[in-house]
Short mmCIF file of N, CA, C and O in Angstrom, two decimals:
data_model
loop_
_atom_site.label_atom_id
_atom_site.label_comp_id
_atom_site.label_asym_id
_atom_site.label_seq_id
_atom_site.Cartn_x
_atom_site.Cartn_y
_atom_site.Cartn_z
N UNK A 87 -4.02 4.17 12.47
CA UNK A 87 -2.51 4.82 12.20
C UNK A 87 -1.56 4.65 12.91
O UNK A 87 -0.47 4.56 12.66
N UNK A 88 -1.84 4.34 14.67
CA UNK A 88 -1.06 4.39 15.61
C UNK A 88 -0.29 2.94 15.17
O UNK A 88 0.92 2.88 15.49
N UNK A 89 -0.80 2.05 14.79
CA UNK A 89 -0.15 0.54 14.70
C UNK A 89 0.89 0.64 13.69
O UNK A 89 1.82 0.12 13.38
N UNK A 90 0.33 1.38 12.40
CA UNK A 90 1.19 1.52 11.15
C UNK A 90 2.12 2.25 11.71
O UNK A 90 3.52 2.03 11.30
N UNK A 91 2.21 3.09 12.68
CA UNK A 91 3.67 4.06 13.23
C UNK A 91 4.25 3.22 13.72
O UNK A 91 5.53 3.45 13.61
N UNK A 92 3.71 2.11 14.33
CA UNK A 92 4.90 1.42 15.19
C UNK A 92 5.47 0.02 14.39
O UNK A 92 6.67 0.23 14.25
N UNK A 93 4.53 -0.31 13.50
CA UNK A 93 4.95 -1.20 12.67
C UNK A 93 5.98 -0.89 11.73
O UNK A 93 6.72 -1.91 10.91
N UNK A 94 5.24 -0.15 10.69
CA UNK A 94 5.84 0.64 9.52
C UNK A 94 6.17 2.28 9.79
O UNK A 94 5.70 2.90 8.83
N UNK A 95 7.23 2.36 11.03
CA UNK A 95 7.69 4.17 10.92
C UNK A 95 7.81 4.69 9.77
O UNK A 95 7.41 6.14 9.79
N UNK A 96 8.32 4.22 8.36
CA UNK A 96 8.46 4.84 7.40
C UNK A 96 7.53 5.45 6.53
O UNK A 96 7.43 6.38 5.54
N UNK A 97 6.11 5.04 6.85
CA UNK A 97 4.92 4.95 5.74
C UNK A 97 4.60 6.50 6.13
O UNK A 97 3.88 7.16 4.83
N UNK A 98 4.87 6.94 7.12
CA UNK A 98 4.59 8.73 7.48
C UNK A 98 5.38 9.70 6.41
O UNK A 98 5.12 10.72 6.23
N UNK A 99 6.56 8.83 5.79
CA UNK A 99 7.63 9.68 4.79
C UNK A 99 6.83 9.63 3.45
O UNK A 99 7.27 10.39 2.63
N UNK A 100 5.80 8.65 3.18
CA UNK A 100 5.39 8.68 1.61
C UNK A 100 4.26 10.11 1.59
O UNK A 100 3.82 10.74 2.48
N UNK A 101 4.00 10.21 0.22
CA UNK A 101 3.19 11.42 -0.23
C UNK A 101 1.93 10.95 0.12
O UNK A 101 1.69 9.70 0.47
N UNK A 102 0.95 11.99 0.48
CA UNK A 102 -0.39 11.75 0.96
C UNK A 102 -1.23 10.63 0.11
O UNK A 102 -1.70 9.79 0.85
N UNK A 103 -1.02 10.76 -1.01
CA UNK A 103 -1.60 9.62 -1.59
C UNK A 103 -1.12 8.16 -1.32
O UNK A 103 -2.09 7.08 -1.27
N UNK A 104 -0.27 7.78 -1.44
CA UNK A 104 0.59 6.93 -0.93
C UNK A 104 -0.01 6.52 0.22
O UNK A 104 0.14 5.15 0.49
N UNK A 105 0.20 7.46 1.37
CA UNK A 105 -0.21 7.11 2.47
C UNK A 105 -1.42 6.65 2.53
O UNK A 105 -2.01 5.64 3.19
N UNK A 106 -2.52 7.24 1.80
CA UNK A 106 -3.90 6.90 1.74
C UNK A 106 -3.83 5.16 1.51
O UNK A 106 -4.89 4.50 1.56
N UNK A 107 -3.35 4.94 0.27
CA UNK A 107 -3.22 3.43 -0.17
C UNK A 107 -3.00 2.57 1.13
O UNK A 107 -3.29 1.58 0.99
N UNK A 108 -1.77 2.75 1.50
CA UNK A 108 -1.27 2.15 2.75
C UNK A 108 -2.50 1.74 3.96
O UNK A 108 -3.02 0.80 4.40
N UNK A 109 -3.21 3.14 3.94
CA UNK A 109 -4.16 3.05 5.20
C UNK A 109 -5.52 2.30 4.59
O UNK A 109 -6.10 1.37 5.21
N UNK A 110 -5.49 2.47 3.67
CA UNK A 110 -6.68 1.62 2.49
C UNK A 110 -6.24 0.13 2.82
O UNK A 110 -7.45 -0.69 3.24
N UNK A 111 -5.29 -0.38 2.52
CA UNK A 111 -4.93 -1.76 2.68
C UNK A 111 -4.99 -2.00 4.07
O UNK A 111 -5.35 -3.10 4.16
N UNK A 112 -4.45 -1.27 4.90
CA UNK A 112 -4.41 -1.87 6.27
C UNK A 112 -5.72 -1.64 6.78
O UNK A 112 -6.12 -2.76 7.58
N UNK A 113 -6.81 -0.94 6.29
CA UNK A 113 -7.95 -1.38 6.87
C UNK A 113 -8.94 -2.29 6.46
O UNK A 113 -9.42 -3.08 7.06
N UNK A 114 -8.72 -2.75 4.95
CA UNK A 114 -9.13 -3.59 4.33
C UNK A 114 -8.61 -5.07 4.94
O UNK A 114 -9.21 -6.33 5.04
N UNK A 115 -7.30 -5.15 5.00
CA UNK A 115 -6.31 -6.30 5.55
C UNK A 115 -6.25 -6.89 6.80
O UNK A 115 -5.70 -7.88 7.25
N UNK A 116 -6.44 -5.45 7.75
CA UNK A 116 -5.72 -5.59 8.84
C UNK A 116 -4.23 -5.15 8.84
O UNK A 116 -3.50 -5.68 7.79
N UNK A 117 -3.58 -4.57 9.77
CA UNK A 117 -2.14 -4.21 9.74
C UNK A 117 -1.19 -5.73 9.82
O UNK A 117 -0.34 -5.66 8.73
N UNK A 118 -1.44 -6.53 10.38
CA UNK A 118 -1.21 -8.17 10.25
C UNK A 118 -0.90 -8.39 8.90
O UNK A 118 -0.11 -8.66 8.46
N UNK A 119 -2.20 -8.56 8.25
CA UNK A 119 -2.45 -8.82 7.07
C UNK A 119 -1.72 -8.17 5.94
O UNK A 119 -0.96 -8.52 5.07
N UNK A 120 -1.61 -6.79 6.05
CA UNK A 120 -0.95 -5.62 5.11
C UNK A 120 0.59 -6.21 5.30
O UNK A 120 1.41 -6.07 4.34
N UNK A 121 1.16 -6.48 6.58
CA UNK A 121 2.42 -6.88 6.80
C UNK A 121 3.06 -8.00 5.87
O UNK A 121 4.01 -8.47 5.74
N UNK A 122 2.07 -8.96 5.65
CA UNK A 122 2.10 -9.79 4.79
C UNK A 122 2.84 -9.81 3.53
O UNK A 122 3.25 -10.40 2.68
N UNK A 123 2.69 -8.40 3.08
CA UNK A 123 3.14 -7.99 1.72
C UNK A 123 4.41 -7.69 1.82
O UNK A 123 4.69 -6.43 1.52
N UNK A 124 5.44 -8.62 2.25
CA UNK A 124 6.77 -8.05 2.60
C UNK A 124 7.40 -7.43 1.45
O UNK A 124 8.13 -6.38 1.45
N UNK A 125 7.78 -8.13 -0.06
CA UNK A 125 8.25 -7.44 -0.94
C UNK A 125 7.37 -6.36 -1.67
O UNK A 125 8.19 -5.42 -1.95
N UNK A 126 6.31 -5.89 -1.78
CA UNK A 126 5.63 -5.00 -1.75
C UNK A 126 6.12 -3.80 -1.00
O UNK A 126 6.25 -2.87 -1.59
N UNK A 127 6.11 -4.08 -0.03
CA UNK A 127 6.20 -3.11 1.35
C UNK A 127 7.85 -2.69 1.11
O UNK A 127 7.89 -1.28 0.94
N UNK A 128 8.59 -3.62 0.76
CA UNK A 128 9.94 -3.41 0.51
C UNK A 128 10.16 -2.48 -0.63
O UNK A 128 10.91 -1.74 -0.62
N UNK A 129 9.40 -2.60 -1.66
CA UNK A 129 9.65 -1.96 -2.82
C UNK A 129 8.75 -0.32 -2.39
O UNK A 129 9.36 0.51 -3.41
N UNK A 130 7.79 -0.35 -1.81
CA UNK A 130 7.27 1.13 -1.63
C UNK A 130 7.97 1.99 -0.60
O UNK A 130 8.32 2.89 -1.00
N UNK A 131 9.13 1.31 0.45
CA UNK A 131 9.78 1.84 1.03
C UNK A 131 10.95 2.39 0.19
O UNK A 131 11.71 3.63 0.21
N UNK A 132 11.31 1.43 -0.94
CA UNK A 132 12.19 2.12 -1.73
C UNK A 132 12.04 2.86 -2.77
O UNK A 132 12.76 3.22 -3.90
N UNK A 133 10.89 3.28 -2.88
CA UNK A 133 10.16 4.02 -3.81
C UNK A 133 10.42 3.52 -5.30
O UNK A 133 10.34 4.22 -6.14
N UNK A 134 10.02 2.42 -5.29
CA UNK A 134 10.00 1.50 -6.56
C UNK A 134 8.25 1.26 -6.82
O UNK A 134 7.84 0.34 -6.66
N UNK A 135 7.75 2.45 -7.49
CA UNK A 135 6.39 2.43 -7.54
C UNK A 135 5.95 1.58 -8.46
O UNK A 135 4.90 0.84 -8.30
N UNK A 136 6.59 1.14 -9.66
CA UNK A 136 6.19 0.46 -10.56
C UNK A 136 5.91 -1.13 -10.48
O UNK A 136 5.00 -1.67 -10.33
N UNK A 137 6.96 -1.47 -9.38
CA UNK A 137 7.23 -2.86 -8.82
C UNK A 137 6.33 -2.87 -7.50
O UNK A 137 5.81 -3.96 -7.60
N UNK A 138 6.07 -1.76 -6.94
CA UNK A 138 4.89 -2.10 -5.69
C UNK A 138 3.62 -2.03 -6.44
O UNK A 138 2.73 -3.08 -5.88
N UNK A 139 3.29 -1.45 -7.07
CA UNK A 139 2.01 -1.55 -7.92
C UNK A 139 2.08 -2.80 -8.73
O UNK A 139 0.87 -3.90 -8.15
N UNK A 140 2.95 -3.36 -9.13
CA UNK A 140 2.63 -4.86 -9.75
C UNK A 140 2.67 -5.93 -8.58
O UNK A 140 1.79 -6.90 -8.95
N UNK A 141 3.11 -5.64 -7.29
CA UNK A 141 2.92 -6.60 -6.48
C UNK A 141 2.01 -6.55 -5.89
O UNK A 141 1.32 -7.73 -5.51
N UNK A 142 1.41 -5.53 -5.67
CA UNK A 142 -0.22 -5.61 -5.13
C UNK A 142 -0.92 -6.30 -6.12
O UNK A 142 -1.97 -6.96 -5.57
N UNK A 143 -0.88 -6.08 -7.32
CA UNK A 143 -1.74 -6.88 -8.33
C UNK A 143 -1.43 -8.14 -8.61
O UNK A 143 -2.42 -9.01 -9.23
N UNK A 144 -0.36 -8.78 -8.07
CA UNK A 144 -0.24 -10.03 -8.26
C UNK A 144 -0.40 -10.81 -7.09
O UNK A 144 -0.38 -12.20 -7.01
N UNK A 145 -1.21 -10.47 -5.82
CA UNK A 145 -1.70 -10.67 -4.93
C UNK A 145 -2.87 -11.47 -4.95
O UNK A 145 -3.77 -11.04 -5.76
N UNK A 146 -3.22 -12.52 -4.01
CA UNK A 146 -4.67 -13.08 -3.63
C UNK A 146 -5.40 -11.93 -3.35
O UNK A 146 -6.63 -11.87 -3.66
N UNK A 147 -5.07 -10.70 -2.54
CA UNK A 147 -6.24 -9.96 -2.01
C UNK A 147 -6.52 -8.98 -3.52
O UNK A 147 -7.90 -8.66 -3.43
N UNK A 148 -5.66 -8.87 -4.51
CA UNK A 148 -6.16 -8.30 -5.64
C UNK A 148 -7.06 -8.97 -6.44
O UNK A 148 -8.36 -8.36 -6.88
N UNK A 149 -7.13 -10.15 -6.46
CA UNK A 149 -7.93 -10.88 -7.27
C UNK A 149 -9.57 -10.90 -6.33
O UNK A 149 -10.46 -10.63 -7.07
N UNK A 150 -9.57 -10.52 -4.96
CA UNK A 150 -10.39 -10.67 -3.83
C UNK A 150 -11.54 -9.41 -4.20
O UNK A 150 -12.51 -9.35 -3.92
N UNK A 151 -10.58 -8.07 -4.15
CA UNK A 151 -11.08 -6.98 -4.42
C UNK A 151 -11.45 -6.09 -5.73
O UNK A 151 -11.66 -5.20 -5.88
N UNK A 152 -10.98 -6.99 -6.56
CA UNK A 152 -10.97 -6.54 -7.77
C UNK A 152 -10.43 -5.08 -8.29
O UNK A 152 -9.31 -4.34 -8.30
N UNK A 153 -11.43 -4.29 -8.61
CA UNK A 153 -11.47 -2.91 -9.07
C UNK A 153 -10.63 -2.15 -8.13
O UNK A 153 -10.14 -0.80 -8.16
N UNK A 154 -11.23 -2.16 -6.77
CA UNK A 154 -10.39 -1.46 -5.85
C UNK A 154 -9.00 -1.50 -5.66
O UNK A 154 -8.21 -0.41 -5.90
N UNK A 155 -8.32 -2.88 -6.17
CA UNK A 155 -6.85 -3.13 -6.25
C UNK A 155 -6.49 -2.39 -7.49
O UNK A 155 -5.25 -1.84 -7.21
N UNK A 156 -7.12 -2.49 -8.14
CA UNK A 156 -6.50 -1.51 -9.54
C UNK A 156 -6.29 -0.35 -9.47
O UNK A 156 -5.30 0.26 -9.80
N UNK A 157 -7.34 0.25 -8.70
CA UNK A 157 -7.38 1.70 -8.30
C UNK A 157 -6.06 1.86 -7.43
O UNK A 157 -5.43 2.93 -7.54
N UNK A 158 -6.41 1.44 -6.49
CA UNK A 158 -5.18 1.47 -5.63
C UNK A 158 -3.76 1.41 -5.85
O UNK A 158 -2.96 1.97 -5.66
N UNK A 159 -3.32 0.31 -6.88
CA UNK A 159 -2.09 -0.03 -7.59
C UNK A 159 -1.97 1.21 -8.49
O UNK A 159 -0.75 1.61 -8.48
N UNK A 160 -2.70 1.83 -9.20
CA UNK A 160 -2.62 3.08 -9.95
C UNK A 160 -2.20 4.38 -9.30
O UNK A 160 -1.24 4.95 -9.22
N UNK A 161 -2.66 4.29 -8.06
CA UNK A 161 -2.49 5.24 -7.02
C UNK A 161 -1.11 5.27 -6.57
O UNK A 161 -0.28 6.15 -6.36
N UNK A 162 -0.66 3.98 -6.21
CA UNK A 162 0.65 3.68 -5.84
C UNK A 162 1.53 3.77 -6.72
O UNK A 162 2.69 4.54 -6.83
N UNK A 163 1.22 3.66 -8.01
CA UNK A 163 2.30 3.89 -9.26
C UNK A 163 2.62 5.23 -9.57
O UNK A 163 3.51 5.82 -9.58
N UNK A 164 1.31 6.16 -9.39
CA UNK A 164 1.66 7.55 -10.04
C UNK A 164 1.72 8.46 -8.93
O UNK A 164 1.93 9.62 -9.01
N UNK A 165 1.23 8.10 -7.73
CA UNK A 165 1.16 9.26 -6.60
C UNK A 165 0.13 9.90 -6.90
O UNK A 165 -0.18 11.18 -6.42
N UNK A 166 -0.97 9.99 -7.62
CA UNK A 166 -2.15 10.77 -7.69
C UNK A 166 -3.43 9.89 -7.65
O UNK A 166 -3.32 8.67 -8.03
N UNK A 167 -4.56 10.64 -7.90
CA UNK A 167 -5.65 10.02 -7.18
C UNK A 167 -6.42 10.19 -8.96
O UNK A 167 -6.18 10.73 -9.28
N UNK A 168 -7.14 8.70 -9.26
CA UNK A 168 -7.79 8.65 -10.51
C UNK A 168 -9.04 9.51 -10.54
O UNK A 168 -9.34 9.81 -9.57
#
Protein backbone atom coordinates (compact mmCIF):
# COMPACT_ATOMS: atom_id res chain seq x y z
CA UNK A 1 0.00 0.00 0.00
CA UNK A 2 2.94 2.31 0.58
CA UNK A 3 3.93 2.14 -3.08
CA UNK A 4 0.32 2.87 -4.07
CA UNK A 5 0.39 5.91 -1.77
CA UNK A 6 3.52 7.14 -3.57
CA UNK A 7 2.50 6.34 -7.15
CA UNK A 8 -1.29 6.93 -6.95
CA UNK A 9 -1.74 9.31 -4.02
CA UNK A 10 -5.45 9.82 -4.83
CA UNK A 11 -6.38 6.15 -4.37
CA UNK A 12 -7.00 6.68 -0.64
CA UNK A 13 -9.80 9.12 -1.53
CA UNK A 14 -11.81 6.26 -3.04
CA UNK A 15 -14.52 4.49 -1.06
CA UNK A 16 -13.42 1.26 0.70
CA UNK A 17 -14.80 -1.11 -1.96
CA UNK A 18 -13.00 0.64 -4.81
CA UNK A 19 -9.84 0.81 -2.70
CA UNK A 20 -10.08 -2.99 -2.39
CA UNK A 21 -10.30 -3.29 -6.17
CA UNK A 22 -7.13 -1.20 -6.60
CA UNK A 23 -5.27 -3.21 -3.94
CA UNK A 24 -6.44 -6.50 -5.46
CA UNK A 25 -5.26 -5.47 -8.92
CA UNK A 26 -1.95 -4.15 -7.56
CA UNK A 27 -1.39 -7.44 -5.73
CA UNK A 28 -2.14 -9.42 -8.89
CA UNK A 29 -0.31 -7.22 -11.41
CA UNK A 30 2.22 -5.44 -9.24
CA UNK A 31 1.98 -1.69 -8.91
CA UNK A 32 3.95 -1.21 -12.12
CA UNK A 33 1.53 -3.46 -13.98
CA UNK A 34 -1.43 -1.61 -12.50
CA UNK A 35 0.06 1.69 -13.66
CA UNK A 36 -0.13 0.33 -17.22
CA UNK A 37 -3.91 0.86 -16.95
CA UNK A 38 -3.44 4.59 -17.64
CA UNK A 39 -6.86 5.28 -19.19
CA UNK A 40 -8.70 3.11 -16.69
CA UNK A 41 -6.94 4.75 -13.75
CA UNK A 42 -7.76 8.19 -15.17
CA UNK A 43 -11.44 7.24 -15.29
CA UNK A 44 -11.28 5.88 -11.72
CA UNK A 45 -9.72 9.14 -10.54
CA UNK A 46 -12.48 11.05 -12.38
CA UNK A 47 -15.11 8.79 -10.73
CA UNK A 48 -16.39 7.63 -14.10
CA UNK A 49 -17.21 4.19 -12.75
CA UNK A 50 -18.92 2.69 -15.83
CA UNK A 51 -16.03 3.64 -18.05
CA UNK A 52 -13.47 2.41 -15.51
CA UNK A 53 -15.21 -0.97 -15.29
CA UNK A 54 -15.36 -1.20 -19.10
CA UNK A 55 -11.65 -0.44 -19.31
CA UNK A 56 -10.87 -3.18 -16.82
CA UNK A 57 -12.92 -5.71 -18.80
CA UNK A 58 -11.38 -4.72 -22.14
CA UNK A 59 -7.86 -5.59 -20.97
CA UNK A 60 -5.60 -8.57 -21.51
CA UNK A 61 -5.62 -8.97 -17.71
CA UNK A 62 -9.40 -9.56 -17.75
CA UNK A 63 -9.00 -12.36 -20.27
CA UNK A 64 -6.32 -13.93 -18.07
CA UNK A 65 -8.17 -13.78 -14.74
CA UNK A 66 -11.73 -14.34 -16.02
CA UNK A 67 -14.40 -14.26 -13.33
CA UNK A 68 -12.14 -12.36 -10.96
CA UNK A 69 -12.01 -9.46 -13.44
CA UNK A 70 -15.78 -9.55 -13.86
CA UNK A 71 -16.26 -9.40 -10.08
CA UNK A 72 -13.73 -6.60 -9.60
CA UNK A 73 -15.18 -4.58 -12.48
CA UNK A 74 -18.65 -4.89 -10.96
CA UNK A 75 -17.26 -3.70 -7.63
CA UNK A 76 -15.62 -0.73 -9.36
CA UNK A 77 -18.84 0.09 -11.21
CA UNK A 78 -21.19 -0.12 -8.23
CA UNK A 79 -19.02 0.56 -5.19
CA UNK A 80 -20.49 -2.51 -3.51
CA UNK A 81 -19.37 -6.08 -2.96
CA UNK A 82 -21.29 -8.71 -4.95
